[in-house]
Amino acid sequence: MPRRVSAQDAYNTWHRQYGVDVDARTPWHQLVLARLDPAQDLNGKRVLEIASGRGGFAMALAGLATQAPQLVAADFSSTAVAMGKAFADSHLPGVIQWEVADAQALCHPDASFDTVISCETVEHLPKPAVAIAEFARVLRPGGRLLLTTPNYLGPMGLYRAFVRMAGRPFREEGQPINRFTTLPRTLAWVRAAGLVTVTVDARGHHIPWPGRHPVEFTALDRVSVLKWFARHSLAVAQK
């Protein structure tokens, strides 16, 4: 009988396919950068980036601060953490603390961070609401959570439904867990964790197209009411 592959093993294998994402140009990273206040969220603060992947965005965050933060970059994948640490040690040695961590059971005590940043994370977890409650637990009073998730309340959600009816699994670049998330559902998880949402942002209006990548209509990003249907969403919440 073949050995059952654990989620951690699956993510270690998945991360080995890629290099360190040094440019931080993804839509979710851009959403965070547009709403991040270095003075409030980074400078001299204790910051956790949870599910930091291969570390490129943690490096970008460290570079934004004018006063060095106590920045912890944590990921479930030991491979991703090792890749990020090796890259950072050759460019910004000693600036970032790296750790392997489970987003649903953080090892840090209550109220130990000023800022928690989580990009495209909870949709890949067995219990997203538990993870967001953990993010809230480790935040200090007045601290902020910047959380991005996919929003399938639009054409890409209809595509997911079509794929499911066709009997095919939906994959986000081969990741083992891909939950159906929407912006209202994400905001409900944030409220349940005892946090107050102060900003909601979103971008990315895509139409699935047979035989090619989805077609994006960037002009629709400027229509504020359509943020509820954009593919990439951001919630900024305060404790």
mmCIF file of C-alpha atoms in Angstrom:
data_model
loop_
_atom_site.group_PDB
_atom_site.id
_atom_site.type_symbol
_atom_site.label_atom_id
_atom_site.label_comp_id
_atom_site.label_asym_id
_atom_site.label_seq_id
_atom_site.Cartn_x
_atom_site.Cartn_y
_atom_site.Cartn_z
ATOM 1 C CA MET A 1 0.000 0.000 0.000
ATOM 2 C CA PRO A 2 1.453 3.426 -0.942
ATOM 3 C CA ARG A 3 2.416 5.728 1.928
ATOM 4 C CA ARG A 4 -0.118 8.450 2.613
ATOM 5 C CA VAL A 5 1.444 11.854 1.984
ATOM 6 C CA SER A 6 0.906 14.375 4.788
ATOM 7 C CA ALA A 7 -0.151 17.950 4.056
ATOM 8 C CA GLN A 8 3.267 19.142 5.218
ATOM 9 C CA ASP A 9 5.053 16.746 2.857
ATOM 10 C CA ALA A 10 2.773 17.877 0.034
ATOM 11 C CA TYR A 11 3.626 21.516 0.649
ATOM 12 C CA ASN A 12 7.334 20.773 0.922
ATOM 13 C CA THR A 13 7.130 19.161 -2.515
ATOM 14 C CA TRP A 14 5.040 22.029 -3.865
ATOM 15 C CA HIS A 15 7.470 24.726 -2.714
ATOM 16 C CA ARG A 16 10.453 22.939 -4.265
ATOM 17 C CA GLN A 17 9.000 23.731 -7.703
ATOM 18 C CA TYR A 18 9.554 27.466 -7.246
ATOM 19 C CA GLY A 19 12.212 29.995 -6.367
ATOM 20 C CA VAL A 20 12.064 32.767 -3.774
ATOM 21 C CA ASP A 21 9.340 35.252 -4.774
ATOM 22 C CA VAL A 22 11.501 38.340 -4.412
ATOM 23 C CA ASP A 23 9.417 40.808 -6.444
ATOM 24 C CA ALA A 24 6.205 40.707 -4.305
ATOM 25 C CA ARG A 25 4.120 41.636 -7.353
ATOM 26 C CA THR A 26 1.190 39.328 -6.795
ATOM 27 C CA PRO A 27 -2.253 40.987 -6.535
ATOM 28 C CA TRP A 28 -2.531 40.035 -2.855
ATOM 29 C CA HIS A 29 0.866 41.476 -1.988
ATOM 30 C CA GLN A 30 -0.025 44.669 -3.821
ATOM 31 C CA LEU A 31 -3.296 44.908 -1.868
ATOM 32 C CA VAL A 32 -1.394 44.652 1.415
ATOM 33 C CA LEU A 33 1.262 47.166 0.360
ATOM 34 C CA ALA A 34 -1.429 49.663 -0.668
ATOM 35 C CA ARG A 35 -3.010 49.559 2.810
ATOM 36 C CA LEU A 36 0.068 48.985 4.952
ATOM 37 C CA ASP A 37 1.164 51.941 7.094
ATOM 38 C CA PRO A 38 4.875 51.446 7.856
ATOM 39 C CA ALA A 39 4.740 53.825 10.823
ATOM 40 C CA GLN A 40 1.729 52.054 12.334
ATOM 41 C CA ASP A 41 2.368 48.487 11.237
ATOM 42 C CA LEU A 42 6.130 48.003 10.883
ATOM 43 C CA ASN A 43 8.515 50.564 12.387
ATOM 44 C CA GLY A 44 9.832 49.151 15.637
ATOM 45 C CA LYS A 45 6.830 46.796 15.825
ATOM 46 C CA ARG A 46 6.626 43.095 16.489
ATOM 47 C CA VAL A 47 5.289 41.647 13.243
ATOM 48 C CA LEU A 48 4.201 38.143 12.251
ATOM 49 C CA GLU A 49 3.853 37.105 8.631
ATOM 50 C CA ILE A 50 2.119 33.759 8.860
ATOM 51 C CA ALA A 51 2.329 31.425 5.861
ATOM 52 C CA SER A 52 5.266 33.436 4.580
ATOM 53 C CA GLY A 53 6.048 30.883 1.886
ATOM 54 C CA ARG A 54 9.543 31.156 0.465
ATOM 55 C CA GLY A 55 10.107 34.507 2.128
ATOM 56 C CA GLY A 56 10.061 37.093 -0.619
ATOM 57 C CA PHE A 57 7.340 39.233 0.930
ATOM 58 C CA ALA A 58 8.943 39.085 4.380
ATOM 59 C CA MET A 59 12.068 40.518 2.748
ATOM 60 C CA ALA A 60 9.969 43.276 1.162
ATOM 61 C CA LEU A 61 8.381 44.108 4.518
ATOM 62 C CA ALA A 62 11.774 44.342 6.195
ATOM 63 C CA GLY A 63 12.921 46.728 3.483
ATOM 64 C CA LEU A 64 9.946 49.062 3.993
ATOM 65 C CA ALA A 65 10.647 49.777 7.647
ATOM 66 C CA THR A 66 12.724 52.811 8.613
ATOM 67 C CA GLN A 67 13.069 51.423 12.137
ATOM 68 C CA ALA A 68 13.803 47.696 12.206
ATOM 69 C CA PRO A 69 10.755 45.627 13.198
ATOM 70 C CA GLN A 70 10.933 42.376 15.129
ATOM 71 C CA LEU A 71 9.749 40.405 12.120
ATOM 72 C CA VAL A 72 8.815 36.736 12.389
ATOM 73 C CA ALA A 73 8.251 34.845 9.117
ATOM 74 C CA ALA A 74 6.489 31.524 9.693
ATOM 75 C CA ASP A 75 5.258 28.793 7.394
ATOM 76 C CA PHE A 76 3.913 25.234 7.675
ATOM 77 C CA SER A 77 6.491 24.039 5.137
ATOM 78 C CA SER A 78 9.999 23.474 6.454
ATOM 79 C CA THR A 79 11.235 23.580 2.850
ATOM 80 C CA ALA A 80 9.761 27.055 2.318
ATOM 81 C CA VAL A 81 11.225 28.311 5.600
ATOM 82 C CA ALA A 82 14.684 26.935 4.734
ATOM 83 C CA MET A 83 14.557 28.574 1.297
ATOM 84 C CA GLY A 84 13.485 31.922 2.726
ATOM 85 C CA LYS A 85 16.080 31.865 5.498
ATOM 86 C CA ALA A 86 18.914 30.967 3.130
ATOM 87 C CA PHE A 87 17.990 33.792 0.770
ATOM 88 C CA ALA A 88 17.510 36.339 3.570
ATOM 89 C CA ASP A 89 20.769 35.395 5.288
ATOM 90 C CA SER A 90 22.639 36.249 2.098
ATOM 91 C CA HIS A 91 20.952 39.666 1.756
ATOM 92 C CA LEU A 92 19.622 40.829 5.160
ATOM 93 C CA PRO A 93 21.294 38.585 7.725
ATOM 94 C CA GLY A 94 19.738 38.550 11.172
ATOM 95 C CA VAL A 95 16.818 40.839 10.299
ATOM 96 C CA ILE A 96 14.069 38.182 10.124
ATOM 97 C CA GLN A 97 13.324 35.359 12.542
ATOM 98 C CA TRP A 98 12.226 32.217 10.693
ATOM 99 C CA GLU A 99 10.088 29.413 12.084
ATOM 100 C CA VAL A 100 8.007 26.425 11.047
ATOM 101 C CA ALA A 101 4.494 26.949 12.389
ATOM 102 C CA ASP A 102 0.901 25.776 12.130
ATOM 103 C CA ALA A 103 -1.414 28.746 11.499
ATOM 104 C CA GLN A 104 -4.179 26.953 13.400
ATOM 105 C CA ALA A 105 -2.050 26.516 16.563
ATOM 106 C CA LEU A 106 0.537 29.278 16.870
ATOM 107 C CA CYS A 107 3.264 28.755 19.464
ATOM 108 C CA HIS A 108 3.329 32.420 20.520
ATOM 109 C CA PRO A 109 1.632 33.727 23.680
ATOM 110 C CA ASP A 110 -1.455 35.924 23.710
ATOM 111 C CA ALA A 111 -1.027 39.575 22.694
ATOM 112 C CA SER A 112 2.542 39.140 21.461
ATOM 113 C CA PHE A 113 2.404 40.940 18.064
ATOM 114 C CA ASP A 114 1.501 44.450 16.926
ATOM 115 C CA THR A 115 0.801 43.334 13.358
ATOM 116 C CA VAL A 116 -0.183 40.030 11.759
ATOM 117 C CA ILE A 117 -0.066 39.640 7.981
ATOM 118 C CA SER A 118 -1.516 36.613 6.204
ATOM 119 C CA CYS A 119 -1.674 36.439 2.409
ATOM 120 C CA GLU A 120 -3.694 33.730 0.601
ATOM 121 C CA THR A 121 -3.428 31.384 3.568
ATOM 122 C CA VAL A 122 -6.673 30.399 5.252
ATOM 123 C CA GLU A 123 -8.271 28.978 2.100
ATOM 124 C CA HIS A 124 -5.590 26.285 2.174
ATOM 125 C CA LEU A 125 -6.256 25.226 5.778
ATOM 126 C CA PRO A 126 -8.592 22.591 7.220
ATOM 127 C CA LYS A 127 -10.152 25.148 9.634
ATOM 128 C CA PRO A 128 -9.889 28.758 8.405
ATOM 129 C CA ALA A 129 -11.954 30.223 11.262
ATOM 130 C CA VAL A 130 -9.633 28.600 13.813
ATOM 131 C CA ALA A 131 -6.601 30.153 12.113
ATOM 132 C CA ILE A 132 -8.119 33.645 12.102
ATOM 133 C CA ALA A 133 -8.997 33.245 15.785
ATOM 134 C CA GLU A 134 -5.324 32.407 16.383
ATOM 135 C CA PHE A 135 -4.242 35.528 14.483
ATOM 136 C CA ALA A 136 -6.535 37.562 16.750
ATOM 137 C CA ARG A 137 -5.270 35.825 19.877
ATOM 138 C CA VAL A 138 -1.626 36.763 19.283
ATOM 139 C CA LEU A 139 -2.469 40.386 18.398
ATOM 140 C CA ARG A 140 -2.008 43.036 21.057
ATOM 141 C CA PRO A 141 -4.935 45.400 21.779
ATOM 142 C CA GLY A 142 -4.947 47.988 19.007
ATOM 143 C CA GLY A 143 -2.917 45.703 16.746
ATOM 144 C CA ARG A 144 -3.885 45.100 13.134
ATOM 145 C CA LEU A 145 -4.485 42.049 10.972
ATOM 146 C CA LEU A 146 -3.996 42.362 7.205
ATOM 147 C CA LEU A 147 -5.623 39.291 5.675
ATOM 148 C CA THR A 148 -6.028 38.404 2.004
ATOM 149 C CA THR A 149 -8.146 35.597 0.599
ATOM 150 C CA PRO A 150 -9.538 34.650 -2.805
ATOM 151 C CA ASN A 151 -13.099 35.828 -3.364
ATOM 152 C CA TYR A 152 -15.174 33.392 -5.404
ATOM 153 C CA LEU A 153 -18.296 35.566 -5.347
ATOM 154 C CA GLY A 154 -18.018 36.170 -9.074
ATOM 155 C CA PRO A 155 -17.220 34.524 -12.435
ATOM 156 C CA MET A 156 -14.354 32.441 -11.033
ATOM 157 C CA GLY A 157 -16.754 31.028 -8.459
ATOM 158 C CA LEU A 158 -19.098 29.993 -11.250
ATOM 159 C CA TYR A 159 -16.136 28.359 -12.952
ATOM 160 C CA ARG A 160 -15.374 26.416 -9.770
ATOM 161 C CA ALA A 161 -18.983 25.206 -9.704
ATOM 162 C CA PHE A 162 -18.712 24.140 -13.348
ATOM 163 C CA VAL A 163 -15.482 22.231 -12.669
ATOM 164 C CA ARG A 164 -17.097 20.461 -9.730
ATOM 165 C CA MET A 165 -20.195 19.501 -11.733
ATOM 166 C CA ALA A 166 -17.873 18.150 -14.411
ATOM 167 C CA GLY A 167 -16.361 15.839 -11.776
ATOM 168 C CA ARG A 168 -12.920 17.458 -11.781
ATOM 169 C CA PRO A 169 -11.072 18.760 -8.705
ATOM 170 C CA PHE A 170 -10.345 22.474 -8.574
ATOM 171 C CA ARG A 171 -6.651 23.201 -8.002
ATOM 172 C CA GLU A 172 -4.831 26.427 -7.309
ATOM 173 C CA GLU A 173 -1.480 25.547 -8.873
ATOM 174 C CA GLY A 174 -1.607 22.053 -7.399
ATOM 175 C CA GLN A 175 -2.097 22.951 -3.731
ATOM 176 C CA PRO A 176 -3.677 20.095 -1.734
ATOM 177 C CA ILE A 177 -6.427 22.143 0.009
ATOM 178 C CA ASN A 178 -8.428 24.806 -1.850
ATOM 179 C CA ARG A 179 -11.465 25.971 0.096
ATOM 180 C CA PHE A 180 -14.301 27.993 -1.401
ATOM 181 C CA THR A 181 -13.902 31.443 0.149
ATOM 182 C CA THR A 182 -15.864 34.635 -0.435
ATOM 183 C CA LEU A 183 -15.282 38.145 0.860
ATOM 184 C CA PRO A 184 -18.438 38.125 3.057
ATOM 185 C CA ARG A 185 -17.412 34.766 4.511
ATOM 186 C CA THR A 186 -13.912 36.047 5.281
ATOM 187 C CA LEU A 187 -15.354 39.102 7.017
ATOM 188 C CA ALA A 188 -17.642 36.868 9.071
ATOM 189 C CA TRP A 189 -14.622 34.851 10.259
ATOM 190 C CA VAL A 190 -12.862 38.089 11.194
ATOM 191 C CA ARG A 191 -15.882 39.267 13.227
ATOM 192 C CA ALA A 192 -16.172 35.889 14.938
ATOM 193 C CA ALA A 193 -12.542 36.233 16.036
ATOM 194 C CA GLY A 194 -13.433 39.439 17.880
ATOM 195 C CA LEU A 195 -11.756 41.829 15.450
ATOM 196 C CA VAL A 196 -13.225 44.988 13.934
ATOM 197 C CA THR A 197 -12.826 45.391 10.179
ATOM 198 C CA VAL A 198 -11.594 48.888 9.349
ATOM 199 C CA THR A 199 -10.849 48.547 5.620
ATOM 200 C CA VAL A 200 -11.987 46.258 2.826
ATOM 201 C CA ASP A 201 -10.262 46.275 -0.546
ATOM 202 C CA ALA A 202 -10.233 44.012 -3.594
ATOM 203 C CA ARG A 203 -9.004 43.787 -7.165
ATOM 204 C CA GLY A 204 -9.011 41.419 -10.113
ATOM 205 C CA HIS A 205 -12.037 40.902 -12.366
ATOM 206 C CA HIS A 206 -11.499 37.776 -14.433
ATOM 207 C CA ILE A 207 -13.616 35.896 -16.961
ATOM 208 C CA PRO A 208 -12.689 32.222 -17.527
ATOM 209 C CA TRP A 209 -11.816 31.505 -21.163
ATOM 210 C CA PRO A 210 -11.490 28.018 -22.690
ATOM 211 C CA GLY A 211 -7.935 27.023 -23.500
ATOM 212 C CA ARG A 212 -6.229 30.050 -21.958
ATOM 213 C CA HIS A 213 -5.755 31.959 -18.725
ATOM 214 C CA PRO A 214 -8.788 33.936 -17.497
ATOM 215 C CA VAL A 215 -9.173 37.321 -19.166
ATOM 216 C CA GLU A 216 -8.752 40.240 -16.747
ATOM 217 C CA PHE A 217 -10.662 43.525 -16.989
ATOM 218 C CA THR A 218 -8.511 45.950 -14.991
ATOM 219 C CA ALA A 219 -10.836 48.929 -15.579
ATOM 220 C CA LEU A 220 -13.411 47.303 -13.305
ATOM 221 C CA ASP A 221 -11.041 47.659 -10.328
ATOM 222 C CA ARG A 222 -11.976 51.347 -10.272
ATOM 223 C CA VAL A 223 -15.674 50.611 -9.686
ATOM 224 C CA SER A 224 -15.884 50.405 -5.895
ATOM 225 C CA VAL A 225 -19.165 48.492 -5.692
ATOM 226 C CA LEU A 226 -17.633 45.689 -7.773
ATOM 227 C CA LYS A 227 -15.035 44.928 -5.102
ATOM 228 C CA TRP A 228 -17.486 42.357 -3.719
ATOM 229 C CA PHE A 229 -17.024 40.373 -6.928
ATOM 230 C CA ALA A 230 -13.268 40.873 -7.447
ATOM 231 C CA ARG A 231 -11.100 37.781 -7.310
ATOM 232 C CA HIS A 232 -8.566 38.966 -4.691
ATOM 233 C CA SER A 233 -9.766 40.494 -1.409
ATOM 234 C CA LEU A 234 -8.162 42.197 1.586
ATOM 235 C CA ALA A 235 -9.554 42.756 5.065
ATOM 236 C CA VAL A 236 -7.735 45.070 7.461
ATOM 237 C CA ALA A 237 -8.994 44.481 10.992
ATOM 238 C CA GLN A 238 -8.102 45.838 14.417
ATOM 239 C CA LYS A 239 -8.182 44.296 17.858
#
